Short mmCIF file of C-alpha atoms in Angstrom, two decimals:
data_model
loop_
_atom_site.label_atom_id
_atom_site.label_comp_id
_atom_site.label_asym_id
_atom_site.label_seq_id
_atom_site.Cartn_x
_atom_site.Cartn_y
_atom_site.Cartn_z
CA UNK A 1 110.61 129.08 122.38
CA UNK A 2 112.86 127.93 125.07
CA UNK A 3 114.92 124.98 125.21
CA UNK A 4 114.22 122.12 127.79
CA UNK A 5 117.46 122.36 128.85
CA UNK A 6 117.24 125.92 129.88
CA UNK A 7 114.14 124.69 131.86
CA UNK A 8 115.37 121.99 133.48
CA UNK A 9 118.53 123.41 134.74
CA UNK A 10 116.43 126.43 135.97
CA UNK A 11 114.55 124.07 137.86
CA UNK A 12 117.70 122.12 139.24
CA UNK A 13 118.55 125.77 140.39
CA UNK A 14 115.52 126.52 142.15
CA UNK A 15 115.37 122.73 143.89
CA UNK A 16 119.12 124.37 145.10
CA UNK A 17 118.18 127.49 146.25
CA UNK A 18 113.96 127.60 146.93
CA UNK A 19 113.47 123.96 148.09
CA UNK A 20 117.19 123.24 150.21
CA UNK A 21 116.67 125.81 152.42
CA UNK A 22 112.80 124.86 153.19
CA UNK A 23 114.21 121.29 153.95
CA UNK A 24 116.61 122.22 156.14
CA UNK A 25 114.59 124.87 157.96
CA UNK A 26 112.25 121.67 158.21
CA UNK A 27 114.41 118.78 158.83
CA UNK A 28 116.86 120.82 161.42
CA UNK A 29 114.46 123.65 163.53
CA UNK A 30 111.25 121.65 163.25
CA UNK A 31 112.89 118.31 163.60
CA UNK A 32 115.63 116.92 165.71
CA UNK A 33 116.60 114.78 162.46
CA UNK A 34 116.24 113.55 159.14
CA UNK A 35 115.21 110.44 160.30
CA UNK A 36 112.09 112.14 161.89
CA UNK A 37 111.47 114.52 158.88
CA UNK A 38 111.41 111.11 156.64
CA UNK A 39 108.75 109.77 158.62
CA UNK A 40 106.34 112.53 158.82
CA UNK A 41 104.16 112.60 155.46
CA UNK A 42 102.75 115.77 156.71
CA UNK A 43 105.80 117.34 156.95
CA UNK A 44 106.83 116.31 153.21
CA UNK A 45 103.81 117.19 151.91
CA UNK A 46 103.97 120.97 153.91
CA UNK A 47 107.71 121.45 152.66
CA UNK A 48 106.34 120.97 148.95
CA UNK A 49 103.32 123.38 149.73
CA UNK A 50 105.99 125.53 151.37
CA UNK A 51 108.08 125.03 147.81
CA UNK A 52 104.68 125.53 145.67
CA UNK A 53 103.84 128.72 147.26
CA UNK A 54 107.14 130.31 146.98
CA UNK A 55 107.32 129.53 143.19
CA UNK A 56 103.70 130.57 143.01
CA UNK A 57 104.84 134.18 144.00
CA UNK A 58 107.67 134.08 142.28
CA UNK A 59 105.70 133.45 138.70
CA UNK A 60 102.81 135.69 139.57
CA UNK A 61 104.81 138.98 140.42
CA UNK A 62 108.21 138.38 138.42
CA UNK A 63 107.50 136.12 135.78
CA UNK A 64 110.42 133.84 136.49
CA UNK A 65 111.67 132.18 139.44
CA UNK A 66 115.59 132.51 140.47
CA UNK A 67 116.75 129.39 138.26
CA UNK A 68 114.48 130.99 135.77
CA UNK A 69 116.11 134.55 135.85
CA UNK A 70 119.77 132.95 135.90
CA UNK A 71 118.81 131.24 132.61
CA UNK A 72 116.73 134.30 131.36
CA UNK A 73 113.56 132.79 130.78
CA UNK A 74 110.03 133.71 132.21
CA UNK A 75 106.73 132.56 131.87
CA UNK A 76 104.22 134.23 130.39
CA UNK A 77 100.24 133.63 129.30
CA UNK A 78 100.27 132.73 126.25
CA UNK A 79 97.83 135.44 124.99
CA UNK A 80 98.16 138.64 126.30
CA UNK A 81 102.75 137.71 126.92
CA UNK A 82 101.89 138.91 130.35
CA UNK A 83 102.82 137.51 133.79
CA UNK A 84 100.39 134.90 134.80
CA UNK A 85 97.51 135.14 137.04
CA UNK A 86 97.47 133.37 140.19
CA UNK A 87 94.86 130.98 139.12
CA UNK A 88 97.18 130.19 136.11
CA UNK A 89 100.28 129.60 138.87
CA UNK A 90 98.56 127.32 141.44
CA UNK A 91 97.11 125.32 138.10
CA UNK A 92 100.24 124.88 136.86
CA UNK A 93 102.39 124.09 140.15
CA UNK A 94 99.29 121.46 140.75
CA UNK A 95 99.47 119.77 137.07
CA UNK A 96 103.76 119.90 137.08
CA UNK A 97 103.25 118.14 140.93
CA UNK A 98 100.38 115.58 139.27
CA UNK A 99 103.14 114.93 136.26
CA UNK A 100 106.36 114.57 138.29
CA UNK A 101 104.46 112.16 140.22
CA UNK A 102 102.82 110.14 137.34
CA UNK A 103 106.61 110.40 135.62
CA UNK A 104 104.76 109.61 132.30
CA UNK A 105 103.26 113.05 131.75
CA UNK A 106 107.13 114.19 131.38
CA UNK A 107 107.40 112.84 128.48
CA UNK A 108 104.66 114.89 126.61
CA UNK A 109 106.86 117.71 125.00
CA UNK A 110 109.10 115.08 123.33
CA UNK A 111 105.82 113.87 120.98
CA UNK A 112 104.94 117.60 120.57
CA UNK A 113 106.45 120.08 117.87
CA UNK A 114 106.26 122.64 120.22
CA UNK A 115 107.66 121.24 122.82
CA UNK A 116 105.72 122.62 125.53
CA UNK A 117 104.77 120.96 128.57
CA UNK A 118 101.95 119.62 130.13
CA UNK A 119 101.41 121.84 132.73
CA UNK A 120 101.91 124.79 129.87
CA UNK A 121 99.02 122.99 127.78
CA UNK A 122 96.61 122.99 129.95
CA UNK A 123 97.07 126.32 132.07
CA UNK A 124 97.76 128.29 128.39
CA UNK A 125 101.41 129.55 129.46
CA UNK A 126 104.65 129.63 127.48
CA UNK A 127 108.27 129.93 128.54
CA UNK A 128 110.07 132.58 126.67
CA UNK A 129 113.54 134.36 126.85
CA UNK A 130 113.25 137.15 129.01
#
């Protein structure tokens, strides 16, 4: 079992070096400025797709993501300790999306023993050490 902190800082790590550059490449080549890329909902929902599908690949062929291999952790399916599927990745970028936004879903692996996530729940993945 992994620690949350592990997870989250692996995430902070992946906002740094996944998501950044995607902005960037958005807000700068696409866009003249920020002040355009703020206004455009299409553009901030495309940048998270953009985000989604590069963690998606990530998971499916590797297992972990960059934040995820600096921390040595990886996710796995929870039965067979195999790299997920691709239906398991997009179902568990959508639910992690679905519980950032909600904000309350966070909070589930502090009221489990386990301490696993939402997302993990309900796509049947764990995060081990690598």
């Amino acid at each position: 079992m992994v620690a949350l902190s592990y997870r989250f800082k692996a995430f902070v790590v992946d906002m740094f070096m996944i998501m950044m550059p995607i902005m960037y490449i958005t807000t700068y080549i696409v866009f003249d400025t920020k002040e355009q890329m703020q206004s455009s909902d299409i553009a901030r929902w495309a940048t998270a797709g953009i985000y989604g599908a590069v963690v998606i690949i990530f998971w499916c062929l590797k297992g972990q993501t960059p934040g995820m291999k600096a921390y040595d952790i990886k996710v796995v399916d929870k039965k067979t300790v195999q790299n997920i599927s691709i239906v398991q990745a997009v179902n568990r970028y959508l639910i992690f999306m679905f519980s950032a936004i909600t904000i309350v879903l966070l909070f589930v692996p502090f009221f489990k023993k386990e301490k696993h996530m939402i997302h993990d729940i309900l796509t049947n993945t764990i995060v081990i050490k690598a």
